[in-house]
PDB file of C-alpha atoms and ligand atoms in Angstrom:
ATOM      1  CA  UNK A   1     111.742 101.576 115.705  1.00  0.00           C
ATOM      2  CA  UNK A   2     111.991 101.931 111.815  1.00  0.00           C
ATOM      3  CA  UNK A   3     108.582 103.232 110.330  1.00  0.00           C
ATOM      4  CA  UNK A   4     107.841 103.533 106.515  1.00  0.00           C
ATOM      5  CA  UNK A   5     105.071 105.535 105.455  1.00  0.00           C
ATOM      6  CA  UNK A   6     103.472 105.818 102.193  1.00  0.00           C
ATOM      7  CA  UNK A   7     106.610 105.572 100.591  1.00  0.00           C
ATOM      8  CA  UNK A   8     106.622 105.469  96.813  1.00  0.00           C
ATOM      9  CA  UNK A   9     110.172 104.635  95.291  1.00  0.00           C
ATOM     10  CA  UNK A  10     111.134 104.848  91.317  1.00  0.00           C
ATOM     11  CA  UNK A  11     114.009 103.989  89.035  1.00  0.00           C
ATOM     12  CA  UNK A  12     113.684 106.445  86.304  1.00  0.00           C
ATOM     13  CA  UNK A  13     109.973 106.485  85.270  1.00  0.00           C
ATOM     14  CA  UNK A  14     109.583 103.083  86.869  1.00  0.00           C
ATOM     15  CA  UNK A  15     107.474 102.793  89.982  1.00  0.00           C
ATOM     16  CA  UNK A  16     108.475 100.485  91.942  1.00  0.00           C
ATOM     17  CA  UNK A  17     107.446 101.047  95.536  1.00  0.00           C
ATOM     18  CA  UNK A  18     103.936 102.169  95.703  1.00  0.00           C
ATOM     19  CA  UNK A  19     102.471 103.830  98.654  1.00  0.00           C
ATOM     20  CA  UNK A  20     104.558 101.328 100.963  1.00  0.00           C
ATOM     21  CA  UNK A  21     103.924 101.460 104.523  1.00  0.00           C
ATOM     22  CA  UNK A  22     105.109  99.062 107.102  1.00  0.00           C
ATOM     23  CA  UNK A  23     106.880  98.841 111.015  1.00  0.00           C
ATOM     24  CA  UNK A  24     109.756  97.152 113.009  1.00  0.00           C
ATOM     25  CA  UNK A  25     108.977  97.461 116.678  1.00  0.00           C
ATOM     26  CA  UNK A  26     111.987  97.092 119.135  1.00  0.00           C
ATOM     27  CA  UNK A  27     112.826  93.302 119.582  1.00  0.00           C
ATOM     28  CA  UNK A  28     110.739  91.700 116.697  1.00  0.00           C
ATOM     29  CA  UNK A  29     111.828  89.481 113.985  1.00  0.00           C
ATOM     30  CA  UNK A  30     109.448  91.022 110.944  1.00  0.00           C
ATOM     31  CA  UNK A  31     109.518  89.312 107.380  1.00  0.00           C
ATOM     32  CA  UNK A  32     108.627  91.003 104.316  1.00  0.00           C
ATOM     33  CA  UNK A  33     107.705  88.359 101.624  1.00  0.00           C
ATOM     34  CA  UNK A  34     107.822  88.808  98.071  1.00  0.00           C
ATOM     35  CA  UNK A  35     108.529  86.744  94.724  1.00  0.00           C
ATOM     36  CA  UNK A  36     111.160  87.811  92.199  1.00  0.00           C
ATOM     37  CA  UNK A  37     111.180  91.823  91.302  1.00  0.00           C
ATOM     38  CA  UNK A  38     108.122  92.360  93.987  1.00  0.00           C
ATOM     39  CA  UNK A  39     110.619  95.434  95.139  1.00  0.00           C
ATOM     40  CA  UNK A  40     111.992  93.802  98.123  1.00  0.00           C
ATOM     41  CA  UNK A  41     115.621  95.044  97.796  1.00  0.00           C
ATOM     42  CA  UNK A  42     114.430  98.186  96.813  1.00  0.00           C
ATOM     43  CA  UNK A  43     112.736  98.974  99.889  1.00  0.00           C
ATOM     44  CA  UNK A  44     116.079  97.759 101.480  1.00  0.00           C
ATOM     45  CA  UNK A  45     117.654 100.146  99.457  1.00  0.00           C
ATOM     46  CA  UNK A  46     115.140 103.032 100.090  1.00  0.00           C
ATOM     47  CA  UNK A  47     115.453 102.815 103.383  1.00  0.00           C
ATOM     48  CA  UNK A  48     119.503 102.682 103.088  1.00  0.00           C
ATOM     49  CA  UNK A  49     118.954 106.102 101.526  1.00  0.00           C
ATOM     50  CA  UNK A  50     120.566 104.141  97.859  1.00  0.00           C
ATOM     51  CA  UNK A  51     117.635 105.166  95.989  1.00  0.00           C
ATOM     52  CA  UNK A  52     115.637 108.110  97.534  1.00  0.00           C
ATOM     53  CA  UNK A  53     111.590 107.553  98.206  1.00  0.00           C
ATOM     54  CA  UNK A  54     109.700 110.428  95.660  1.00  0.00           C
ATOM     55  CA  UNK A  55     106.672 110.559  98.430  1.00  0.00           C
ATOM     56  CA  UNK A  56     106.175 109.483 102.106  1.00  0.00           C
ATOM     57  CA  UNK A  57     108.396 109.156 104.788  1.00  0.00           C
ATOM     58  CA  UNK A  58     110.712 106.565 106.662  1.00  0.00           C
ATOM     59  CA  UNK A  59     111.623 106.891 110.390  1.00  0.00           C
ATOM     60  CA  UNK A  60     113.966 105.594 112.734  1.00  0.00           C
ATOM     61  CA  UNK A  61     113.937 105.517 116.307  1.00  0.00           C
ATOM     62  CA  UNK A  62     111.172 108.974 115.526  1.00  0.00           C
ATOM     63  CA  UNK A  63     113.651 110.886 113.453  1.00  0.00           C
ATOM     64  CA  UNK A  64     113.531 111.316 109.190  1.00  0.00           C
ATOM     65  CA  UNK A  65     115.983 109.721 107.918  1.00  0.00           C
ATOM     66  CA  UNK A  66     114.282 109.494 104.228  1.00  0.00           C
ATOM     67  CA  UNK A  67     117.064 112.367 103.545  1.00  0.00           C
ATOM     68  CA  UNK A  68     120.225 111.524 105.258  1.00  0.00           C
ATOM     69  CA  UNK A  69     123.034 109.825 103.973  1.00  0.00           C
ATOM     70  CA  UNK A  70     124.024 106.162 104.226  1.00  0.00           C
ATOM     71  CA  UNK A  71     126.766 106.708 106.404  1.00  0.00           C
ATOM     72  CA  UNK A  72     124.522 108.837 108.708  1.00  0.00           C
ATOM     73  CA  UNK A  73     122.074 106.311 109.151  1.00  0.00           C
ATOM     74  CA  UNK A  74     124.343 103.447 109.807  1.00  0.00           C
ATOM     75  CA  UNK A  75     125.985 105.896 112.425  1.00  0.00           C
ATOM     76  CA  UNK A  76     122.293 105.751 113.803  1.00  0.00           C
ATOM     77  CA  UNK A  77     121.903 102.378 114.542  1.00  0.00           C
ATOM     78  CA  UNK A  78     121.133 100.354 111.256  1.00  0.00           C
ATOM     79  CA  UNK A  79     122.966  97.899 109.452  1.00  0.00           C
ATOM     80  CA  UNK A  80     122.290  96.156 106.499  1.00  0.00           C
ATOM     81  CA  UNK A  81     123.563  92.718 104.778  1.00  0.00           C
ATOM     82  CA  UNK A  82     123.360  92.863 101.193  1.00  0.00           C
ATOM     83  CA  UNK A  83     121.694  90.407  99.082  1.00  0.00           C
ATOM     84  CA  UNK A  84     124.490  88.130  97.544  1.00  0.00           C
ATOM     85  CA  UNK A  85     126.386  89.200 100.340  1.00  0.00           C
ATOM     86  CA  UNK A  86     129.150  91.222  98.766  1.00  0.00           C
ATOM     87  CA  UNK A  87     132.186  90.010 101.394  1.00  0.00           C
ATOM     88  CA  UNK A  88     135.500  91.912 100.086  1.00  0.00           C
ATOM     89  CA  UNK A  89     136.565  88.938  98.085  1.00  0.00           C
ATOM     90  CA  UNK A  90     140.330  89.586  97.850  1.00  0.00           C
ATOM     91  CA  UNK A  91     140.488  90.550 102.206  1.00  0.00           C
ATOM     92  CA  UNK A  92     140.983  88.427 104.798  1.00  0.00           C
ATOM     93  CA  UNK A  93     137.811  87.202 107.356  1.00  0.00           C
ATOM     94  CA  UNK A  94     139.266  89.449 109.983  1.00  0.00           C
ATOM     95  CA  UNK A  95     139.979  92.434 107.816  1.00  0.00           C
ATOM     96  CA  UNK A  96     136.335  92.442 106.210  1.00  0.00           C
ATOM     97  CA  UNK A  97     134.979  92.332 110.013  1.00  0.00           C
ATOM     98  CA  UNK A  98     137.155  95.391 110.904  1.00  0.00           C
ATOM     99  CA  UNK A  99     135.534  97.000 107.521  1.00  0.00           C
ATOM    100  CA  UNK A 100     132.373  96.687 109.337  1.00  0.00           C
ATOM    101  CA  UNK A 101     133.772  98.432 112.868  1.00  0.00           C
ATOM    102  CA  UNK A 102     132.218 101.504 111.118  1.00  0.00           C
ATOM    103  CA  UNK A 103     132.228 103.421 114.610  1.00  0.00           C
ATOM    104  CA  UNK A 104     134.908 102.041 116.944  1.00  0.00           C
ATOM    105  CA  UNK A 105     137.283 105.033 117.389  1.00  0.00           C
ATOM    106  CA  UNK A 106     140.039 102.891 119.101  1.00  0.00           C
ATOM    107  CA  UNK A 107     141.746  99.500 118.221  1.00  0.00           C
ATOM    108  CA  UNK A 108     140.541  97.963 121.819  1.00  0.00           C
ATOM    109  CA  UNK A 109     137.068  98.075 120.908  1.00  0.00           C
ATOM    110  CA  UNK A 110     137.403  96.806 117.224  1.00  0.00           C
ATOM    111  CA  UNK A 111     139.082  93.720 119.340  1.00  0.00           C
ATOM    112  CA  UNK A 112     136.285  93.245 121.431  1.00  0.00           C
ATOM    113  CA  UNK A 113     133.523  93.295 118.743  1.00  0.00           C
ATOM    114  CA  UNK A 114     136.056  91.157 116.873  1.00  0.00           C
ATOM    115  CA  UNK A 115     135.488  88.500 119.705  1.00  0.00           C
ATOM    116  CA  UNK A 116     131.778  89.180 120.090  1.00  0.00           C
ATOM    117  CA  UNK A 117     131.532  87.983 116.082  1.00  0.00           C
ATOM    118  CA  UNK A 118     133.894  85.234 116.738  1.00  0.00           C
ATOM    119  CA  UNK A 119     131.966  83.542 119.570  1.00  0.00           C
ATOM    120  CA  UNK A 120     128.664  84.022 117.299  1.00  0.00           C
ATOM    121  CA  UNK A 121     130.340  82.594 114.190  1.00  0.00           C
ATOM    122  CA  UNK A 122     133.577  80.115 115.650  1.00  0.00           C
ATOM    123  CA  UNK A 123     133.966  79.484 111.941  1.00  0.00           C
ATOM    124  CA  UNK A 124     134.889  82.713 111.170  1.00  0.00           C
ATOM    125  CA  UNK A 125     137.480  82.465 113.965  1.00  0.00           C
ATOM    126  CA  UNK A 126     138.796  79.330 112.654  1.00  0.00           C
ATOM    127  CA  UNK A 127     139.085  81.110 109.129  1.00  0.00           C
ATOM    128  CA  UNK A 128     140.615  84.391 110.370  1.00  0.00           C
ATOM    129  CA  UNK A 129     143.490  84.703 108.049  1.00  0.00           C
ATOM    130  CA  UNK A 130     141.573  83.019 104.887  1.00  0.00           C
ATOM    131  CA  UNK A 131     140.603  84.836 101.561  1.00  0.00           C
ATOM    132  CA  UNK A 132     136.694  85.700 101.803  1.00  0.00           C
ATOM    133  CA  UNK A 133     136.579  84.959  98.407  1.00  0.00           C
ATOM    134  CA  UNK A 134     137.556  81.431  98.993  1.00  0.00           C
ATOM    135  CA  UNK A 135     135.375  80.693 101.959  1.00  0.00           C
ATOM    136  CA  UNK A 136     132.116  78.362 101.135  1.00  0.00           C
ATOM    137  CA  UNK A 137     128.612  80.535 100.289  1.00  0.00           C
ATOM    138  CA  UNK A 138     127.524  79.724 103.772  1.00  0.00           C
ATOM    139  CA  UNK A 139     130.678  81.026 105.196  1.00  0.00           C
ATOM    140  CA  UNK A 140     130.933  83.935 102.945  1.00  0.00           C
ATOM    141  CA  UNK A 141     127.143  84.763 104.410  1.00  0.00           C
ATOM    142  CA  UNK A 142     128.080  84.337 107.860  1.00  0.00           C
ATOM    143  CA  UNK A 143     130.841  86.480 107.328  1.00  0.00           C
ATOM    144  CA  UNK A 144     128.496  89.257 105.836  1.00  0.00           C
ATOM    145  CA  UNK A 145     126.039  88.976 108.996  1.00  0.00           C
ATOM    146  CA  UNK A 146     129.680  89.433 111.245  1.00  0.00           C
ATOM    147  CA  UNK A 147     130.269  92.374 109.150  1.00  0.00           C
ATOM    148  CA  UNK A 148     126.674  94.096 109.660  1.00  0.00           C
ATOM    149  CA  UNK A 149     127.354  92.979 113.197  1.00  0.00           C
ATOM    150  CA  UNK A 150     130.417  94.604 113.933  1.00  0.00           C
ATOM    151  CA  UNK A 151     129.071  98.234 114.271  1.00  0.00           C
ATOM    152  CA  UNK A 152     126.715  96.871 117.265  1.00  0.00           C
ATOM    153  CA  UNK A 153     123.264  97.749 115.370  1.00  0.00           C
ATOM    154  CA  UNK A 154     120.381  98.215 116.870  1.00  0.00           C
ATOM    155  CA  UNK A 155     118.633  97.145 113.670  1.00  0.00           C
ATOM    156  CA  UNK A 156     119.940  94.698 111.410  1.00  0.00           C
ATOM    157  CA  UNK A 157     118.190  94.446 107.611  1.00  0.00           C
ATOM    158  CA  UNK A 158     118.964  91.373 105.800  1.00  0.00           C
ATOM    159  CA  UNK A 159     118.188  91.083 102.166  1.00  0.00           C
ATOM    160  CA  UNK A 160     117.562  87.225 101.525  1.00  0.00           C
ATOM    161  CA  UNK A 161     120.469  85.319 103.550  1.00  0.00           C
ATOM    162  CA  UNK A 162     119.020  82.033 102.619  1.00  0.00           C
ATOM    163  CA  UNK A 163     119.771  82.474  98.708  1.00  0.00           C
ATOM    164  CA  UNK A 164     121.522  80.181  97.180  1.00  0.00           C
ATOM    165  CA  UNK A 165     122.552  78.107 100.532  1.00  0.00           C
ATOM    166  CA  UNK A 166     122.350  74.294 101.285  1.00  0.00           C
ATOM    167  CA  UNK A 167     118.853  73.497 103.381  1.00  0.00           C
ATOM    168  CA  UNK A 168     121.391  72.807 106.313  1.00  0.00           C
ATOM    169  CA  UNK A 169     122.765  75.915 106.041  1.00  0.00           C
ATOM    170  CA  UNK A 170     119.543  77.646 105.476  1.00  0.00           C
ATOM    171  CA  UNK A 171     118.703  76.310 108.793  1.00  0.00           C
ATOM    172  CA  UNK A 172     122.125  77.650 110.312  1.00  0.00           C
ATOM    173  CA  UNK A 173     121.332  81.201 108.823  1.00  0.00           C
ATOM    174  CA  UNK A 174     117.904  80.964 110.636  1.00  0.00           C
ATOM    175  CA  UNK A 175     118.944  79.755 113.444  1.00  0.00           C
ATOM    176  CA  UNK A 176     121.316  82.155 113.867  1.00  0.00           C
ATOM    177  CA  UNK A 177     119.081  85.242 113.008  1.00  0.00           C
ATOM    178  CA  UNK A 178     117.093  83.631 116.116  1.00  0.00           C
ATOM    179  CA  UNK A 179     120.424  84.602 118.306  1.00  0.00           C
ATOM    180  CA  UNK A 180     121.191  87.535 116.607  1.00  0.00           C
ATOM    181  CA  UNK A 181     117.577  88.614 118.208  1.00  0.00           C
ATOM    182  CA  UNK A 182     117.978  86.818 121.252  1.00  0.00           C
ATOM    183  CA  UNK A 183     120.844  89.111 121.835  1.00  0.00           C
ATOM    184  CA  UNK A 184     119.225  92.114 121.617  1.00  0.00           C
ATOM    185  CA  UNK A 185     119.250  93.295 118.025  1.00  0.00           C
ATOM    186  CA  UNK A 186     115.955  94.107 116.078  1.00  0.00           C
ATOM    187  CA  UNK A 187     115.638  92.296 112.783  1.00  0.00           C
ATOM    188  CA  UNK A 188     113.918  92.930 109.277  1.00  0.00           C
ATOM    189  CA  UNK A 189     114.247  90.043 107.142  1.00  0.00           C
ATOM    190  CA  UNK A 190     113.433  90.036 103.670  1.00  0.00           C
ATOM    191  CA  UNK A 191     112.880  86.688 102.162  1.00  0.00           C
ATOM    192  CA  UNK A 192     111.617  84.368  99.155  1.00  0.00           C
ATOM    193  CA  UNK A 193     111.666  81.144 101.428  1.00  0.00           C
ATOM    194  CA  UNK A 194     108.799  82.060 103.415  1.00  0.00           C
ATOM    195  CA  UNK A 195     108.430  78.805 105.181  1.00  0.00           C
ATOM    196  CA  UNK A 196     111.694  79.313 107.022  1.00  0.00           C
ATOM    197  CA  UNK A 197     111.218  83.130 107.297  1.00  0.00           C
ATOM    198  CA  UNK A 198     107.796  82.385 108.976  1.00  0.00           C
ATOM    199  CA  UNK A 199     108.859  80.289 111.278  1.00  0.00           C
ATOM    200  CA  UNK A 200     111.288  82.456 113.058  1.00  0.00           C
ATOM    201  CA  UNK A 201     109.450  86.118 112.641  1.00  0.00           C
ATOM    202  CA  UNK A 202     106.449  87.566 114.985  1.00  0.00           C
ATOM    203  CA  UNK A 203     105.136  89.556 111.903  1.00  0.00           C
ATOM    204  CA  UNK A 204     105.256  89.547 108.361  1.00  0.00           C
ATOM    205  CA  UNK A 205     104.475  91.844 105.092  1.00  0.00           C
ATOM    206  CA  UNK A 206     103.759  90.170 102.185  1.00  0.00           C
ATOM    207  CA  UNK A 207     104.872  92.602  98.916  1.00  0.00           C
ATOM    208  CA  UNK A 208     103.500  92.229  94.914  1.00  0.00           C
ATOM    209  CA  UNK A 209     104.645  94.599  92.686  1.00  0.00           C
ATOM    210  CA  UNK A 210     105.653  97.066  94.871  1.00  0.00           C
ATOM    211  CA  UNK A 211     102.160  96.559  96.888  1.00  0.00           C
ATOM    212  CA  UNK A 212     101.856  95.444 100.132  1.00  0.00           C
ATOM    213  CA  UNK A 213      99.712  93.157 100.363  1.00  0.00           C
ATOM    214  CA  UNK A 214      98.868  91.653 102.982  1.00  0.00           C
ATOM    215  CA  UNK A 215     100.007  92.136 106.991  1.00  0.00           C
ATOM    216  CA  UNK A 216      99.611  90.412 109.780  1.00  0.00           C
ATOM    217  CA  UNK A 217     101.263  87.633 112.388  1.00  0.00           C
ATOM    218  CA  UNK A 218     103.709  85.343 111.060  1.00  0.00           C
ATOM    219  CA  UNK A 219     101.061  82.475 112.779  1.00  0.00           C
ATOM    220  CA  UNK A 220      98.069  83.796 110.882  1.00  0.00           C
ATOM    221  CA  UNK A 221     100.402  84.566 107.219  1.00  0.00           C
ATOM    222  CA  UNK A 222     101.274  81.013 107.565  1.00  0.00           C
ATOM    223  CA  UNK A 223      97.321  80.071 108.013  1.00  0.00           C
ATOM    224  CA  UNK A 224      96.448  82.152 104.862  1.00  0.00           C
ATOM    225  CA  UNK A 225      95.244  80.614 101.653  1.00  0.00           C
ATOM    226  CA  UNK A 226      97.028  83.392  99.167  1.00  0.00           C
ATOM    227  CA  UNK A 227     100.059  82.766 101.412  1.00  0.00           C
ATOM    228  CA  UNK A 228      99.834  78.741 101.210  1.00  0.00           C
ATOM    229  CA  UNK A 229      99.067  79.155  97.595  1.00  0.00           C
ATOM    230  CA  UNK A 230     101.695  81.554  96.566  1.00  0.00           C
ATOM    231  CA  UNK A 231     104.249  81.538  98.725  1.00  0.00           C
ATOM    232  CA  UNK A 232     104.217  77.884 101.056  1.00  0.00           C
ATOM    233  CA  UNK A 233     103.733  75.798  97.765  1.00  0.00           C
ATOM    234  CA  UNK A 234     100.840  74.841  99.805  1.00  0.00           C
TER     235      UNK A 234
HETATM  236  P1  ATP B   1     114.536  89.468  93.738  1.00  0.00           P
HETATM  237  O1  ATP B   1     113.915  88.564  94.757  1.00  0.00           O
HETATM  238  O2  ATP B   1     114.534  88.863  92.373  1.00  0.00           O
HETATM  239  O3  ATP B   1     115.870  90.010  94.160  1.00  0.00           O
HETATM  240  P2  ATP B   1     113.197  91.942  94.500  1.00  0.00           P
HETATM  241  O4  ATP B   1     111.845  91.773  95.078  1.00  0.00           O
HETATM  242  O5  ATP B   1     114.328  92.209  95.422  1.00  0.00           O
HETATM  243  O6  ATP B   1     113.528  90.711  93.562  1.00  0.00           O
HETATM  244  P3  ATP B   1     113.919  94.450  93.243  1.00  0.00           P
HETATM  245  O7  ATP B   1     115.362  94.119  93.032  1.00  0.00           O
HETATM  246  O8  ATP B   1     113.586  95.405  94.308  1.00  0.00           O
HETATM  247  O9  ATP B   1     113.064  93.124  93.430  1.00  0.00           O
HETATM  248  O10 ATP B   1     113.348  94.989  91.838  1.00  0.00           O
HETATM  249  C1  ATP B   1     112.032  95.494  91.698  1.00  0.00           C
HETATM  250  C2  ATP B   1     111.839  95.996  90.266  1.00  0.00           C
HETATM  251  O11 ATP B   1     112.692  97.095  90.033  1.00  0.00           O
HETATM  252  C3  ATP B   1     112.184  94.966  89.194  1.00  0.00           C
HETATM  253  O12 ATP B   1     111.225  95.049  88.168  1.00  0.00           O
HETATM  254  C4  ATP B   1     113.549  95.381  88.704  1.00  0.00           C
HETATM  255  O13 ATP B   1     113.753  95.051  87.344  1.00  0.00           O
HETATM  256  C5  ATP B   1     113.506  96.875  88.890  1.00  0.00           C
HETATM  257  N1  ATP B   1     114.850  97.407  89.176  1.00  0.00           N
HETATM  258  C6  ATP B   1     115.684  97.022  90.172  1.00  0.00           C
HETATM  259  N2  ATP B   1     116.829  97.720  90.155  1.00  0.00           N
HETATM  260  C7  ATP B   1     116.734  98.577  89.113  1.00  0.00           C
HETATM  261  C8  ATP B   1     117.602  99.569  88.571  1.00  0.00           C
HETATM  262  N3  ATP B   1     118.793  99.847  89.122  1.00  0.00           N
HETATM  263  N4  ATP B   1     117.161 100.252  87.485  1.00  0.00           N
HETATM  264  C9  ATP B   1     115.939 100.003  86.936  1.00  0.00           C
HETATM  265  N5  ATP B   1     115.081  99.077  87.403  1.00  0.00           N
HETATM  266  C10 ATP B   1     115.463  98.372  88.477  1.00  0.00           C
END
């Protein structure tokens, strides 16, 4: 479904991504791993078409999209959740949902996604009318998966939804990634808790310094000793 190959990604002189190639099949949950400044929001970014890959290529669904604008390839079928999740602090819940109706053309339809969210996330029903910027951090990233949600991606890219949250809440956000799947939507996950990461994805990519690393089945990254060491605390 999304396919980077070879992709090397700068800022300025900086390399950053080097020679990065990795998959998201239809369906999966894949993980890419990484400690701090490994690149992992950058290759969320590259792919977003924010910062633009100086070599190799990224697919989606077999069409380049290493050139096209953000707003073209959310129109395509991705969505992304930013890291820190970057609700519209001074909107309502509902009105930073409807920001995310990207492609509904008619207000019927932004009410039905509207109730899809709500009956994922009842919070975010109870909280309809409140500030985002005064909902809790777990809220405020439940609210940013609704968001990503709302445009009915096939493909949803979440850049570390665990940060900063509560261990109960961590759990929420996993377990609710696990639905998010379960109904139908493809999911690359990029993560510094790897223990929860690895226990909901089939596959994972492990990134250092821009490198990847290592690649293989969540099961078997959660078996291996550089993994264990470096990642699992193990
Ligand atoms: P973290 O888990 O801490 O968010 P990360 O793996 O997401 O880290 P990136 O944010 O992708 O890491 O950063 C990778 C490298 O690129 C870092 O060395 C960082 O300092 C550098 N970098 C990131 N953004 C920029 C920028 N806008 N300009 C210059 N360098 C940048």
């Amino acid at each position: 479904m999304l396919e980077l190959h070879n992709v090397d990604a700068y800022y300025g002189p900086n390399h950053v991504l080097r020679d990065l190639t990795l998959e998201v099949k239809k369906g999966e949950i894949v993980t890419l791993l990484g400690a701090n400044a490994a690149g992992k929001t950058t290759t969320m970014k590259t792919i977003f078409g924010i910062v633009r890959p100086r070599a190799g290529a990224i697919t989606f669904e077999g069409q380049r999209i290493d050139a096209v604008s953000t707003d073209q390839i959310i129109t395509r079928g991705l969505a992304l959740v930013p890291e820190g999740r970057r609700v519209f602090s001074r909107m309502t819940v509902s009105e930073n949902l409807e920001m995310g109706a990207y492609l509904a053309t008619d207000r019927a339809t932004t009410e039905s996604d509207l109730e899809r969210i709500y009956t994922l996330f009842p919070r975010l029903k109870e909280r309809g009318k409140q500030l985002a910027g005064t909902l809790s951090g777990g809220e405020q990233q439940m609210l940013a998966m609704g968001r990503a949600l709302m445009a009915r991606p096939q493909l949803v890219c979440m850049d570390e939804p665990s940060m900063g949250l509560s261990p109960i809440l961590v759990q929420t956000v996993f377990d609710t990634i696990q639905q998010i799947r379960a109904a139908g939507t493809t999911v690359f996950l990029v993560e510094q808790n790897a223990n929860m990461a690895l226990n909901i994805a089939d596959r994972g990519y492990v990134l250092q310094q821009g490198r990847i690393v290592l690649s293989d089945t969540a099961s078997n990254l959660r078996d291996n000793d550089l993994v264990r060491s470096a990642y699992l605390g193990a």
